[in-house]
Amino acid sequence: MADHNELGRKGEKLACNFLRKKGYEILATNYRFEKTEIDIICRYNKTLVFVEVKTRSGQEYGEPEESVEVKKQQKLVRAAENFVQTNDMIGEVRFDVIAVIIQDNREKIKHIKDAFYPYQE
C-alpha cells in the first residue's frame, strides 16, 4: 500500500477513536456510493454526522481541511443522501471535517463541525 494510503487510514482510525471518546456512535466507515467514499458516518445525539477525514504529514501545502473543495462537498452530499435513503434514516444531518496532521510522531486533530452545508443545485 502506498505511503499516502497508509497515512490516510491511520488518520481515519485516529478520527474514529477521537469521535468515540467524544460520545459519537460510529455507524459506518468507508461508505461508498458511485465513485465517492464517506470516511465516517456516525450519530451524535439525534444528529446523523457525515465526516470527511483529511490527513497530512505536515502543513507545507496548507491546512488539510482546505482540500475539501465544493466539488468534493457536492459528491459527499449525494453519497450522504444515498446512505439516508438506503438505510431509511430520519433526523438532522451535519457534515463535518476532521483534519489530522501526523508529524514527528505527534498527532494533531482538528474537528470542524458544520464544515459545509448541502448546496441547492
Short mmCIF file of C-alpha atoms in Angstrom, two decimals:
data_model
loop_
_atom_site.label_atom_id
_atom_site.label_comp_id
_atom_site.label_asym_id
_atom_site.label_seq_id
_atom_site.Cartn_x
_atom_site.Cartn_y
_atom_site.Cartn_z
CA MET A 1 0.00 0.00 0.00
CA ALA A 2 1.30 3.47 -0.86
CA ASP A 3 2.55 5.63 2.00
CA HIS A 4 -0.21 8.21 1.48
CA ASN A 5 -2.86 5.46 1.72
CA GLU A 6 -1.36 4.22 4.98
CA LEU A 7 -1.26 7.79 6.30
CA GLY A 8 -4.93 8.26 5.34
CA ARG A 9 -6.01 5.02 7.04
CA LYS A 10 -4.10 5.97 10.18
CA GLY A 11 -5.81 9.37 10.18
CA GLU A 12 -9.23 7.77 9.80
CA LYS A 13 -8.53 5.40 12.69
CA LEU A 14 -7.42 8.33 14.88
CA ALA A 15 -10.56 10.26 13.87
CA CYS A 16 -12.82 7.31 14.79
CA ASN A 17 -11.18 7.00 18.21
CA PHE A 18 -11.44 10.77 18.71
CA LEU A 19 -15.16 10.74 17.89
CA ARG A 20 -15.88 7.72 20.11
CA LYS A 21 -14.21 9.48 23.05
CA LYS A 22 -16.47 12.49 22.41
CA GLY A 23 -19.57 10.29 22.57
CA TYR A 24 -20.24 9.70 18.87
CA GLU A 25 -21.63 6.34 17.76
CA ILE A 26 -19.83 5.10 14.64
CA LEU A 27 -22.37 3.67 12.18
CA ALA A 28 -20.16 3.05 9.15
CA THR A 29 -16.69 3.71 7.79
CA ASN A 30 -15.56 3.98 4.19
CA TYR A 31 -19.12 4.04 2.83
CA ARG A 32 -19.04 4.04 -0.97
CA PHE A 33 -21.60 5.42 -3.40
CA GLU A 34 -20.63 5.55 -7.05
CA LYS A 35 -17.05 6.92 -7.00
CA THR A 36 -17.39 8.74 -3.69
CA GLU A 37 -16.35 7.49 -0.26
CA ILE A 38 -17.59 8.89 3.03
CA ASP A 39 -14.87 8.24 5.58
CA ILE A 40 -17.03 8.09 8.71
CA ILE A 41 -20.77 8.10 9.30
CA CYS A 42 -21.79 8.49 12.90
CA ARG A 43 -24.55 9.67 15.20
CA TYR A 44 -24.25 12.27 17.91
CA ASN A 45 -27.38 12.59 19.99
CA LYS A 46 -30.07 12.65 17.28
CA THR A 47 -27.86 14.11 14.54
CA LEU A 48 -26.51 11.99 11.71
CA VAL A 49 -22.96 13.18 11.03
CA PHE A 50 -21.02 12.57 7.80
CA VAL A 51 -17.30 13.07 8.33
CA GLU A 52 -14.57 13.67 5.77
CA VAL A 53 -11.12 12.98 7.22
CA LYS A 54 -8.10 14.71 5.71
CA THR A 55 -4.67 13.59 6.91
CA ARG A 56 -1.32 15.13 6.12
CA SER A 57 2.24 14.68 7.29
CA GLY A 58 2.81 18.43 7.52
CA GLN A 59 1.41 21.80 6.61
CA GLU A 60 3.60 22.64 3.61
CA TYR A 61 0.53 22.59 1.36
CA GLY A 62 -1.84 24.36 3.76
CA GLU A 63 -4.34 23.07 6.25
CA PRO A 64 -5.77 19.60 5.47
CA GLU A 65 -9.38 20.81 5.62
CA GLU A 66 -8.72 23.31 2.81
CA SER A 67 -8.69 20.42 0.33
CA VAL A 68 -12.41 19.69 0.83
CA GLU A 69 -13.49 21.85 -2.09
CA VAL A 70 -17.02 22.49 -3.39
CA LYS A 71 -16.93 19.66 -5.94
CA LYS A 72 -15.94 17.17 -3.22
CA GLN A 73 -18.63 18.57 -0.93
CA GLN A 74 -21.29 18.04 -3.59
CA LYS A 75 -20.18 14.43 -4.08
CA LEU A 76 -20.28 13.84 -0.33
CA VAL A 77 -23.80 15.28 -0.13
CA ARG A 78 -25.01 12.94 -2.90
CA ALA A 79 -23.43 9.94 -1.17
CA ALA A 80 -24.97 11.01 2.15
CA GLU A 81 -28.40 11.28 0.52
CA ASN A 82 -27.96 7.74 -0.77
CA PHE A 83 -26.99 6.49 2.70
CA VAL A 84 -30.01 8.20 4.29
CA GLN A 85 -32.43 6.78 1.70
CA THR A 86 -30.91 3.29 1.61
CA ASN A 87 -30.95 2.99 5.41
CA ASP A 88 -34.29 4.76 5.95
CA MET A 89 -32.69 7.29 8.31
CA ILE A 90 -34.50 10.31 9.69
CA GLY A 91 -33.37 13.33 11.66
CA GLU A 92 -30.90 16.17 11.46
CA VAL A 93 -27.86 15.81 9.21
CA ARG A 94 -24.48 17.51 9.53
CA PHE A 95 -21.26 17.49 7.52
CA ASP A 96 -18.00 17.69 9.48
CA VAL A 97 -14.34 17.61 8.55
CA ILE A 98 -11.63 16.19 10.75
CA ALA A 99 -8.16 17.42 9.89
CA VAL A 100 -5.30 15.24 11.12
CA ILE A 101 -1.63 16.17 10.98
CA ILE A 102 0.85 13.44 11.85
CA GLN A 103 4.35 14.84 12.09
CA ASP A 104 7.40 13.82 14.12
CA ASN A 105 5.40 11.09 15.90
CA ARG A 106 2.89 13.69 17.08
CA GLU A 107 -0.76 13.84 16.13
CA LYS A 108 -2.85 16.97 15.89
CA ILE A 109 -6.60 16.58 15.38
CA LYS A 110 -8.96 19.42 14.49
CA HIS A 111 -12.71 18.75 14.37
CA ILE A 112 -14.66 21.23 12.24
CA LYS A 113 -18.38 20.83 12.91
CA ASP A 114 -20.79 22.00 10.20
CA ALA A 115 -17.81 22.38 7.88
CA PHE A 116 -20.15 22.86 4.94
CA TYR A 117 -23.82 22.79 4.11
CA PRO A 118 -25.56 20.95 1.27
CA TYR A 119 -25.84 23.10 -1.84
CA GLN A 120 -29.02 23.54 -3.80
CA GLU A 121 -28.43 22.62 -7.44
#
